[in-house]
Short mmCIF file of C-alpha atoms (C1' of nucleotides) in Angstrom, two decimals:
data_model
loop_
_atom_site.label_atom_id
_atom_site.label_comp_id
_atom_site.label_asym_id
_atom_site.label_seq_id
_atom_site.Cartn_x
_atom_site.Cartn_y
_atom_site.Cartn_z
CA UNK A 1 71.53 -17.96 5.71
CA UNK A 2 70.09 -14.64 7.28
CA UNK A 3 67.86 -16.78 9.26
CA UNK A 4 70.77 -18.28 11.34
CA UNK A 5 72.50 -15.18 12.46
CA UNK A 6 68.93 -14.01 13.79
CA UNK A 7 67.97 -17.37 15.75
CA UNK A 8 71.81 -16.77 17.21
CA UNK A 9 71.20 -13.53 18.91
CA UNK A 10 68.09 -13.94 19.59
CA UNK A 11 67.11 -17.61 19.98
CA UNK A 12 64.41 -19.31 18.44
CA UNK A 13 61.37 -18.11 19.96
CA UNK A 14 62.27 -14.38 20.20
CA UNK A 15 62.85 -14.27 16.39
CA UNK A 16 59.81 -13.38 14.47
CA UNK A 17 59.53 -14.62 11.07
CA UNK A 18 58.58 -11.46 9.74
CA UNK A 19 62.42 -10.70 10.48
CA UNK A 20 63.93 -13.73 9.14
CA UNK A 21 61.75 -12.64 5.77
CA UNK A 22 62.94 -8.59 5.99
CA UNK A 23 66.85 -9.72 6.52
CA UNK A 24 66.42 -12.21 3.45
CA UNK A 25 64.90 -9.68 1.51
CA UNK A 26 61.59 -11.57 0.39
CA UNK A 27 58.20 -11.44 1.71
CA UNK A 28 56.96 -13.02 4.83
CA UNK A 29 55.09 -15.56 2.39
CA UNK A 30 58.24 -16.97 0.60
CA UNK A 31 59.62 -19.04 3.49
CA UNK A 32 56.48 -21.12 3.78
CA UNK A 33 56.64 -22.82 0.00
CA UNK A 34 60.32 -24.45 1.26
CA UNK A 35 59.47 -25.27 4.57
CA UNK A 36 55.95 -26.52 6.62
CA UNK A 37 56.88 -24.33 9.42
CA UNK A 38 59.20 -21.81 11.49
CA UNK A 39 60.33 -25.24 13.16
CA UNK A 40 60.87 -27.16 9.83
CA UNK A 41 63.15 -23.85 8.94
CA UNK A 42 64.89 -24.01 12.53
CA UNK A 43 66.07 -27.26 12.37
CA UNK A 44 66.88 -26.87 8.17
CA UNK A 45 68.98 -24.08 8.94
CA UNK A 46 71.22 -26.00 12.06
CA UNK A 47 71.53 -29.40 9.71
CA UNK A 48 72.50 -27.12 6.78
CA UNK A 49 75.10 -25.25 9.27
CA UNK A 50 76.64 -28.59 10.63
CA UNK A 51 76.88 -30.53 7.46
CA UNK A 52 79.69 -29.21 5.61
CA UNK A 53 81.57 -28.83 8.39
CA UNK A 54 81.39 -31.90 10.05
CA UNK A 55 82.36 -33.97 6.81
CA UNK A 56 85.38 -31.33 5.84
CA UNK A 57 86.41 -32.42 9.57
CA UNK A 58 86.32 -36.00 9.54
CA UNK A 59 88.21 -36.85 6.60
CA UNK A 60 90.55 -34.40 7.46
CA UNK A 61 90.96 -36.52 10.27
CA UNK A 62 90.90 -39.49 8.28
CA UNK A 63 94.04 -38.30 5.85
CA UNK A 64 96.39 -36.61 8.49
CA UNK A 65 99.76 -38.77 9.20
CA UNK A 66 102.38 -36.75 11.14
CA UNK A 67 102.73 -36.27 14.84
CA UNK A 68 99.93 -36.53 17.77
CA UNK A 69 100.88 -33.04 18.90
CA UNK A 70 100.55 -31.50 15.52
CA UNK A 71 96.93 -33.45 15.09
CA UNK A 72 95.57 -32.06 18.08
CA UNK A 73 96.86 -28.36 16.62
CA UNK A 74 95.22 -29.69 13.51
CA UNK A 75 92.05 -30.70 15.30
CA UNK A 76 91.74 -27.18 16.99
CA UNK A 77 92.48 -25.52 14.28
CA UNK A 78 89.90 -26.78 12.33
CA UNK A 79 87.74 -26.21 15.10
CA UNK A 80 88.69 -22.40 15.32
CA UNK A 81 88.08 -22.14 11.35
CA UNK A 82 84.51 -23.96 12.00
CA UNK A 83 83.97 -21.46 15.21
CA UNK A 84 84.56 -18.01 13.12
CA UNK A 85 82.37 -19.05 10.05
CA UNK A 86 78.93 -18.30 10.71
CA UNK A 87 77.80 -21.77 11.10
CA UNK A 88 79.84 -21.23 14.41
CA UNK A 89 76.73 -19.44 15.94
CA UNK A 90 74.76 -23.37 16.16
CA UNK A 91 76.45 -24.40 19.19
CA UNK A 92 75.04 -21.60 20.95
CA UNK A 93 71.62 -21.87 19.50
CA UNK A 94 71.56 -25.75 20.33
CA UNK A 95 72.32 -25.90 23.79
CA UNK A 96 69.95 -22.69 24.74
CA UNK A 97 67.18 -25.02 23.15
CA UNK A 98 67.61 -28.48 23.33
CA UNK A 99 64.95 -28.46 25.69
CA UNK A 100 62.51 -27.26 23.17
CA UNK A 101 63.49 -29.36 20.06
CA UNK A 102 64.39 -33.01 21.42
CA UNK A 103 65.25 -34.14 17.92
CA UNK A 104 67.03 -31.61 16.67
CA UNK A 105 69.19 -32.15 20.07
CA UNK A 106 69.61 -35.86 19.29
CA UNK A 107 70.47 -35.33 15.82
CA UNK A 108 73.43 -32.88 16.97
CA UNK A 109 74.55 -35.28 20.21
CA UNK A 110 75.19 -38.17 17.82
CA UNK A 111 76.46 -36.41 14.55
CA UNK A 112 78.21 -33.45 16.16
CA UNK A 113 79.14 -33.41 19.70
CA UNK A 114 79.46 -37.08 19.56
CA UNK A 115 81.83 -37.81 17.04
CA UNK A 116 83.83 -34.62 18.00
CA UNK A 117 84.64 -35.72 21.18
CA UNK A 118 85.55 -39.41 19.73
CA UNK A 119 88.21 -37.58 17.22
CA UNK A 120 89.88 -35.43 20.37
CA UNK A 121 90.08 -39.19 22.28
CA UNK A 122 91.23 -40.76 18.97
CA UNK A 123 94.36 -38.11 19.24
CA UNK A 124 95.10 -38.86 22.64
CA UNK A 125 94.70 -42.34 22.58
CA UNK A 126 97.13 -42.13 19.72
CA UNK A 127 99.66 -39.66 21.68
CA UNK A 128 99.37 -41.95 24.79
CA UNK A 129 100.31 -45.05 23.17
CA UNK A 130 103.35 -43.80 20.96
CA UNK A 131 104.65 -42.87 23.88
CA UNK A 132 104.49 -38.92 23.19
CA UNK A 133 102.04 -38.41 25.82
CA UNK A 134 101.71 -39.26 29.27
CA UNK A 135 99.31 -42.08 30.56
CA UNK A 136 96.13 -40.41 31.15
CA UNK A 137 93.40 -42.47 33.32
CA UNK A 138 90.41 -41.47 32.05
CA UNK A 139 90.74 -40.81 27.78
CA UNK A 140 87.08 -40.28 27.23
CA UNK A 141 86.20 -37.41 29.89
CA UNK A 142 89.75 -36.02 29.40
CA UNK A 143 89.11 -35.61 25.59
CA UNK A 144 85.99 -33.95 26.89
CA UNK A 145 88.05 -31.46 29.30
CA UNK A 146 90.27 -30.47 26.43
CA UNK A 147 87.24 -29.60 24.25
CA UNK A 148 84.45 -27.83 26.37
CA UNK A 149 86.85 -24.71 26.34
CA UNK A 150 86.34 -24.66 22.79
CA UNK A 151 82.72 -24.72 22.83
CA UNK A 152 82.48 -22.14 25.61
CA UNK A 153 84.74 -19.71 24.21
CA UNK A 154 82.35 -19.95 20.91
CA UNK A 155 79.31 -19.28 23.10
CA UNK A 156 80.66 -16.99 24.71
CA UNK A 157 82.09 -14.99 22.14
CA UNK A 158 78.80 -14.60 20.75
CA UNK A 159 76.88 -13.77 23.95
CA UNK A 160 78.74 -12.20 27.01
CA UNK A 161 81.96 -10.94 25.21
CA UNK A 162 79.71 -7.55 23.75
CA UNK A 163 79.46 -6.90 27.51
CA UNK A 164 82.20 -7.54 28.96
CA UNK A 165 84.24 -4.39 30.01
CA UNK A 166 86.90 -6.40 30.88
CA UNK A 167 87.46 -6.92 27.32
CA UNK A 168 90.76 -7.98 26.60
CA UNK A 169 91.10 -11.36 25.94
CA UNK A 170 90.89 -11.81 21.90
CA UNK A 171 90.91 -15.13 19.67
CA UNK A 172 94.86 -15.42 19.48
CA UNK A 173 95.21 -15.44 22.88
CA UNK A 174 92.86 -17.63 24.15
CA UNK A 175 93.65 -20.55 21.49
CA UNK A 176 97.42 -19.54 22.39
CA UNK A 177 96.93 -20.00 25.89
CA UNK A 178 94.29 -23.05 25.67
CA UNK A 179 96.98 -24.86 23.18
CA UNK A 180 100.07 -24.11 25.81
CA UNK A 181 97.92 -25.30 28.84
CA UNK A 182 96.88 -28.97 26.90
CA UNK A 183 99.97 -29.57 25.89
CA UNK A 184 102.09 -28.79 29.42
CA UNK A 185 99.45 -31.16 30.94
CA UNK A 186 99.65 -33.89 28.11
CA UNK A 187 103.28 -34.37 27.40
CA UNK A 188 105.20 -36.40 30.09
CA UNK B 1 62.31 -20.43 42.46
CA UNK B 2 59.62 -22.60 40.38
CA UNK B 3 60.32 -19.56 37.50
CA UNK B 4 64.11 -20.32 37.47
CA UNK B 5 63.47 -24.30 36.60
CA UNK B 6 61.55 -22.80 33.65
CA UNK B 7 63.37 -20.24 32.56
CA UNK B 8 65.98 -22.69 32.39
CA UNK B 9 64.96 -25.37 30.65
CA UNK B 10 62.49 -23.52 28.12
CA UNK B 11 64.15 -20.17 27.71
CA UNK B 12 62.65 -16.77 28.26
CA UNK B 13 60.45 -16.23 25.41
CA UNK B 14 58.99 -19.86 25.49
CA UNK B 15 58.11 -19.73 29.57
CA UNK B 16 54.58 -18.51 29.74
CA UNK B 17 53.77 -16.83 32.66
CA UNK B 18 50.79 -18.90 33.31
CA UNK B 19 53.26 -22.15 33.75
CA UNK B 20 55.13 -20.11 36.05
CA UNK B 21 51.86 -19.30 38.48
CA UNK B 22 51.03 -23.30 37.60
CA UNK B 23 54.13 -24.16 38.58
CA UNK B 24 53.79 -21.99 41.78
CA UNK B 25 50.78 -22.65 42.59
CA UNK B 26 49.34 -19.49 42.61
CA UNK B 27 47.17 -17.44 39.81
CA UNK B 28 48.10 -16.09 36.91
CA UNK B 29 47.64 -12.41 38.33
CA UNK B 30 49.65 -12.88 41.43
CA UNK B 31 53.16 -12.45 40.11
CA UNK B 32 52.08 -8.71 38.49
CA UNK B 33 51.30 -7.00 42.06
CA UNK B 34 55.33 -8.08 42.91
CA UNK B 35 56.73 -7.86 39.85
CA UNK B 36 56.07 -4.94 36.99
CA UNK B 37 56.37 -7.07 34.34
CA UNK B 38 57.89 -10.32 33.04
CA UNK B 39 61.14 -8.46 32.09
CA UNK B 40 61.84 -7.66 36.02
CA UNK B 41 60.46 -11.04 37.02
CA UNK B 42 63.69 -12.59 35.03
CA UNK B 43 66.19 -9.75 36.08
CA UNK B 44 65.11 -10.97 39.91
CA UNK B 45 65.23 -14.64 38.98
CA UNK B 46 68.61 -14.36 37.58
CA UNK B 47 69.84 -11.72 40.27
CA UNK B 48 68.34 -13.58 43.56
CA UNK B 49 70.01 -16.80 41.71
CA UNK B 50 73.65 -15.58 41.83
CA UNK B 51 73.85 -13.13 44.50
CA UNK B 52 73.54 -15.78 47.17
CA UNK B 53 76.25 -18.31 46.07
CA UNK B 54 78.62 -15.07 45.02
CA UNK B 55 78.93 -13.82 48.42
CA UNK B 56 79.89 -16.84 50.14
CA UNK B 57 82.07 -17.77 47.12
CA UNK B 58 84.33 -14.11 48.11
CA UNK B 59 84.44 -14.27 51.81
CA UNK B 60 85.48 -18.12 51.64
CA UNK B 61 88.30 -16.99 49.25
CA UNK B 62 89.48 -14.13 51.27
CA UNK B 63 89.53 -16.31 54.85
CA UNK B 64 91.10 -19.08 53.18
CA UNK B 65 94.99 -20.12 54.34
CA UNK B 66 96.69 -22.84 52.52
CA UNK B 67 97.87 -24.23 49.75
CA UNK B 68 97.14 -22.95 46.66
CA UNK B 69 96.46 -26.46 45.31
CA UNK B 70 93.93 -26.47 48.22
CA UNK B 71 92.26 -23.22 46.97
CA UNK B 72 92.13 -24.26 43.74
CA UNK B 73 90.35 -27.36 44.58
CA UNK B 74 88.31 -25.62 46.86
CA UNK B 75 87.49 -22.84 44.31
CA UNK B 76 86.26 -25.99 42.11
CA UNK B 77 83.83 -27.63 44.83
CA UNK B 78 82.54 -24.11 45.88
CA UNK B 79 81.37 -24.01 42.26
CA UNK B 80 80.38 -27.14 41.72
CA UNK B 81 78.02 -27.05 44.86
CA UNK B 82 76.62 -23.71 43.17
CA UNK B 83 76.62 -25.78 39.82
CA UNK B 84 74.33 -28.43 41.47
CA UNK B 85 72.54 -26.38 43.10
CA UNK B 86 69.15 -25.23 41.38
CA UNK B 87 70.67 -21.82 40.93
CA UNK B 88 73.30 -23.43 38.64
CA UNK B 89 71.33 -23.15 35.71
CA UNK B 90 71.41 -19.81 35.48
CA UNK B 91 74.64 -19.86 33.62
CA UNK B 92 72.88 -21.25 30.58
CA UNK B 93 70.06 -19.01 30.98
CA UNK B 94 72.51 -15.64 30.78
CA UNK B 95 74.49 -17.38 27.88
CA UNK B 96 71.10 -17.74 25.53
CA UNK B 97 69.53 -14.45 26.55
CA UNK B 98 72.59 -12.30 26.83
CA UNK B 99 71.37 -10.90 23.09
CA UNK B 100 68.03 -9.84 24.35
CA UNK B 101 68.54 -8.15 28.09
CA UNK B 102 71.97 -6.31 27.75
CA UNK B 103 71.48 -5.17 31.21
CA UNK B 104 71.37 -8.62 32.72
CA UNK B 105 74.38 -9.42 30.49
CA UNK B 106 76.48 -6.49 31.99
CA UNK B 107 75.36 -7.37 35.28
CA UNK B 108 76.15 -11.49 35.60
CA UNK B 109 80.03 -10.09 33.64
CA UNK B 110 80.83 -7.57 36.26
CA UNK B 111 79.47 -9.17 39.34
CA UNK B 112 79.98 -13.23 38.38
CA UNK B 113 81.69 -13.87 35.20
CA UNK B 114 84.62 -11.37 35.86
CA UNK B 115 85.11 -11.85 39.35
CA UNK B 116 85.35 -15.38 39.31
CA UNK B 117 87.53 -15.27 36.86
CA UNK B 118 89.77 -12.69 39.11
CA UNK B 119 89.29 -15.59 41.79
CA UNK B 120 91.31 -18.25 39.80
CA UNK B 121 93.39 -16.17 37.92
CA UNK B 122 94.69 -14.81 42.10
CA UNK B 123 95.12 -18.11 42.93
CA UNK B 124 97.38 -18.73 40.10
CA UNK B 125 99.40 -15.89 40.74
CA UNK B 126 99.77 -16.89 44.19
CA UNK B 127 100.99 -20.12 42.89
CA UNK B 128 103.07 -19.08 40.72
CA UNK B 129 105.06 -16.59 43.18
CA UNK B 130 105.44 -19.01 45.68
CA UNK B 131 106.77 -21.92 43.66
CA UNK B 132 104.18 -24.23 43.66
CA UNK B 133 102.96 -23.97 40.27
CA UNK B 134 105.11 -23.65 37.06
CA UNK B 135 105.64 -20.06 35.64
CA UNK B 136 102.41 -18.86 33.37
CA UNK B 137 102.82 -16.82 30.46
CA UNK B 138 99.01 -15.51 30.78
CA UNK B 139 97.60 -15.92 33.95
CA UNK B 140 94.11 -14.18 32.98
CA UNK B 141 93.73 -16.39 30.16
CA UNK B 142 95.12 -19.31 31.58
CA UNK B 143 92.46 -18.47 34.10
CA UNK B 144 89.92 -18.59 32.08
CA UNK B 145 90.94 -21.99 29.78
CA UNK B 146 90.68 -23.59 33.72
CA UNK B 147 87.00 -22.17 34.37
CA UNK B 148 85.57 -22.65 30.86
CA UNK B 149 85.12 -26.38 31.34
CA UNK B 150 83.02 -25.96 34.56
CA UNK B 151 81.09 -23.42 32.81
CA UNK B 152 80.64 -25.47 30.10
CA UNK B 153 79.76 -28.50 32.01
CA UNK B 154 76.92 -26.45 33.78
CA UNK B 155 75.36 -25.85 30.50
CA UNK B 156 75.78 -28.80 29.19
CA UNK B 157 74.20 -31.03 32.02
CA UNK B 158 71.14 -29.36 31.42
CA UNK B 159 70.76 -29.43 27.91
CA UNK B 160 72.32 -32.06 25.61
CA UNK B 161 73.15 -34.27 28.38
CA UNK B 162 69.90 -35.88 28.63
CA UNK B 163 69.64 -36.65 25.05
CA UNK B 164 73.44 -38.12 24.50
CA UNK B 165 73.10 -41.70 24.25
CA UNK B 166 76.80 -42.27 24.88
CA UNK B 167 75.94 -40.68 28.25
CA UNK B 168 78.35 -42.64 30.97
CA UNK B 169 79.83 -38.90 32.25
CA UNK B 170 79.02 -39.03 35.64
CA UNK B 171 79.84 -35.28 37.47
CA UNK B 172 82.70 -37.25 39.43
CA UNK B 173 84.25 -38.59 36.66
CA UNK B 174 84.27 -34.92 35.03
CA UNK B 175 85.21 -33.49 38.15
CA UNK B 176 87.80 -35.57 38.93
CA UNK B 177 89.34 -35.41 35.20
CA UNK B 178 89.08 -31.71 35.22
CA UNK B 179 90.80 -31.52 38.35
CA UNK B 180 93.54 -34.09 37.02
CA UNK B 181 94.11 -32.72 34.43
CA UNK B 182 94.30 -28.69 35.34
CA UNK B 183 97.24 -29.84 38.22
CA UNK B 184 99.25 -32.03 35.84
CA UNK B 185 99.24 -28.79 33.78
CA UNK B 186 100.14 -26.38 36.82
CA UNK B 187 102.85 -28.26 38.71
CA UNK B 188 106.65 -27.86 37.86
"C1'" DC C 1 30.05 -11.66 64.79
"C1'" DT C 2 31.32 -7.70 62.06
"C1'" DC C 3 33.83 -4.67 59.76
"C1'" DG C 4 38.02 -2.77 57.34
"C1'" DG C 5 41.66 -3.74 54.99
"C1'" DT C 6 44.72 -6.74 52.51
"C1'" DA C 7 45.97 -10.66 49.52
"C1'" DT C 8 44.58 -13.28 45.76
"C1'" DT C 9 41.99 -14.73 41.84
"C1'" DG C 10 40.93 -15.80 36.93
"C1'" DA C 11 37.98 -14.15 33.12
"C1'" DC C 12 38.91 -10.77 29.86
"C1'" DT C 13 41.33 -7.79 26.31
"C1'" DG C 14 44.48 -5.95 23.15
"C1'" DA C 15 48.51 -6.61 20.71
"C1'" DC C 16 51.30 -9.54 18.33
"C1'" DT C 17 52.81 -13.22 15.22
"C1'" DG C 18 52.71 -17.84 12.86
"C1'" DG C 19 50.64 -19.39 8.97
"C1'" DT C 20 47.36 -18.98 4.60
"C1'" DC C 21 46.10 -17.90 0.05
"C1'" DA C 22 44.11 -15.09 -3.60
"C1'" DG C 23 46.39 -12.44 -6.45
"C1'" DT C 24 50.54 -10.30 -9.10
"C1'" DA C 25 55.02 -10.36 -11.35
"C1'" DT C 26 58.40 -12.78 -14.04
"C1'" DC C 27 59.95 -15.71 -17.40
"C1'" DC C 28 60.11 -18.88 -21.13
"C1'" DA C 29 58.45 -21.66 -25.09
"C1'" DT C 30 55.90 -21.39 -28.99
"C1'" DA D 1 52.73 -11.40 -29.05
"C1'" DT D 2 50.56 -14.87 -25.99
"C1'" DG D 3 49.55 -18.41 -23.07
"C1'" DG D 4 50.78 -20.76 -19.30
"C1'" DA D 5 53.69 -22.13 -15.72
"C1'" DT D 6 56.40 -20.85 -11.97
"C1'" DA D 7 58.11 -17.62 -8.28
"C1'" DC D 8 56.83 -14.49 -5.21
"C1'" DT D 9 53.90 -11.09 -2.52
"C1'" DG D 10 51.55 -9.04 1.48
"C1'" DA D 11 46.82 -8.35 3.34
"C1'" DC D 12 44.39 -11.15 6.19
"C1'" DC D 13 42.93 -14.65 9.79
"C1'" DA D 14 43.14 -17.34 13.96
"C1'" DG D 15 45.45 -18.51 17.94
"C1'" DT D 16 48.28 -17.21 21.79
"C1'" DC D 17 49.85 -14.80 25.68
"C1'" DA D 18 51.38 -10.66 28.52
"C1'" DG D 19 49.14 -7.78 31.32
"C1'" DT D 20 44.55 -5.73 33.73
"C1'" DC D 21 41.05 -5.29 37.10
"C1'" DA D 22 36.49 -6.08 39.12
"C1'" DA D 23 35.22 -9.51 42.20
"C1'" DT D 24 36.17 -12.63 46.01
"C1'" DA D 25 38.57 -14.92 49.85
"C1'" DC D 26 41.00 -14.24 53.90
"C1'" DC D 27 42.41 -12.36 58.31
"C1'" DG D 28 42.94 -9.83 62.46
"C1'" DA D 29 41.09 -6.29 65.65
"C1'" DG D 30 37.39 -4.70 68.27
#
DNA sequence: CTCGGTATTGACTGACTGGTCAGTATCCAT
DNA sequence: ATGGATACTGACCAGTCAGTCAATACCGAG
């Protein structure tokens, strides 16, 4: 959806309608006989973005058998495939305004952040006791370490990277390096 | 500043100026004769925010003598004091609006994002040249996979967090995992 | 107390945008 | 062909909010 990549850039508030309608290609009009309102089409166009991608994730959670290290490549590699679609953009949009749309915030806590974070402990919880991972103290907030560079790179990607002069650092490497520094810290 | 608070938790375009002079306690007029507009009321929100915290971030860097374990955990607290402090949240503030105030954008890269950055990725390579830490294949982006979570955390604290009904994350519990984890990673 | 200057106010306006709806185009069944 | 149903349009309205400015409060010096 058009609509998406312009609440992205420019958050909710600061996109007009009018603009959602011109980068669709219909009148300003049309948008109003699917949805009540601009908020109805906000949170239509997050649930729409999250839904596929969410369910592709889980059972391919569900069906994997193999090792705890390649999981966790499997995990973030599906993550990285979810990041680069444009449905990636929603993680950005949420947390800039969760304050203004409790529900929408709940709805992508529970179904989304969540149940991410459970699969990433499921993995190490796995790892840990097959013995191909080290102890680790605290699963929960670890899987939660392991996964906010993730998220970050994704917002960040889509909002500081444009400015950065610095400008080096490009998917490959960052995965590469994320990848390398989880698993020297997981395995024993 | 009672403008960051909003700024923060509402977002640019949906902060009113009136709140802000409410939430001041002052009229409506009042910010105009300091400010030209609402534009350069945000660019010296943000700026004021971070240029503070920044400077005593550097000059405790550069005085510091120790261990580079140490420094690392004392790069970590000197952000998390920033984190807490109400100037934190402008980290999630630059992230949403990046899109719509390129200037800002360029500004928090060069004088916040990329320096501390440089910060961490120095104290790696001092790390790593003295023996302390295992060899890195990519410092700079092994710096960054260390400061993402922080980062990440920041934002996160003040937007999802409130709504996450699985919410037992405590900051010392993430601080103390992050901190775990990042040194099982670095040591031989 | 008075006067000059400065700081502050808050009603007002002009522009902008979310939302409506009378009307037009398109299509299909008869 | 034609009637009607459905899909879409864009001019218009009403509400909102950034930004202005004439009027007022305040203060310090003489």
């Amino acid at each position: 959806m058009a609509a998406l990549e312009l609440f992205v850039t420019r958050g909710f508030a600061a996109t007009k309608l009018a603009d959602v309608a011109r980068a669709a290609a219909v009148s300003k009009g049309l948008p109003y006989l699917y949805f009540k309102n601009k908020e109805e089409l906000f949170k239509a166009v997050i649930t729409e973005a999250i839904g596929g991608p969410l369910a592709e994730a889980t059972d391919m959670i569900d069906r994997f058998e193999g090792s705890s290290e390649d999981l966790l490549r499997g995990l973030i590699a599906g993550f990285r495939t979810f990041e680069e679609s444009p449905a990636g953009g929603v993680v950005k949009l949420i947390l800039a305004e969760a304050g203004n749309f409790p529900d929408v915030a709940r709805f992508f806590c529970t179904h989304f952040d969540a149940r991410g974070r459970h699969l990433f402990a499921r993995v190490l919880r796995r790892g840990t006791e097959s013995g191909e991972f080290a102890p680790i103290a605290d699963i929960e907030t670890t899987a939660i370490v392991i996964v906010q560079p993730l998220a970050m790179f994704s917002v960040w990607r889509r909002s500081l990277a444009p400015f950065d002069a610095s400008n080096n650092l490009t998917s490959d490497r960052f995965y590469e390096a994320h990848l390398d520094f989880v698993l020297k810290s997981l395995r024993p």
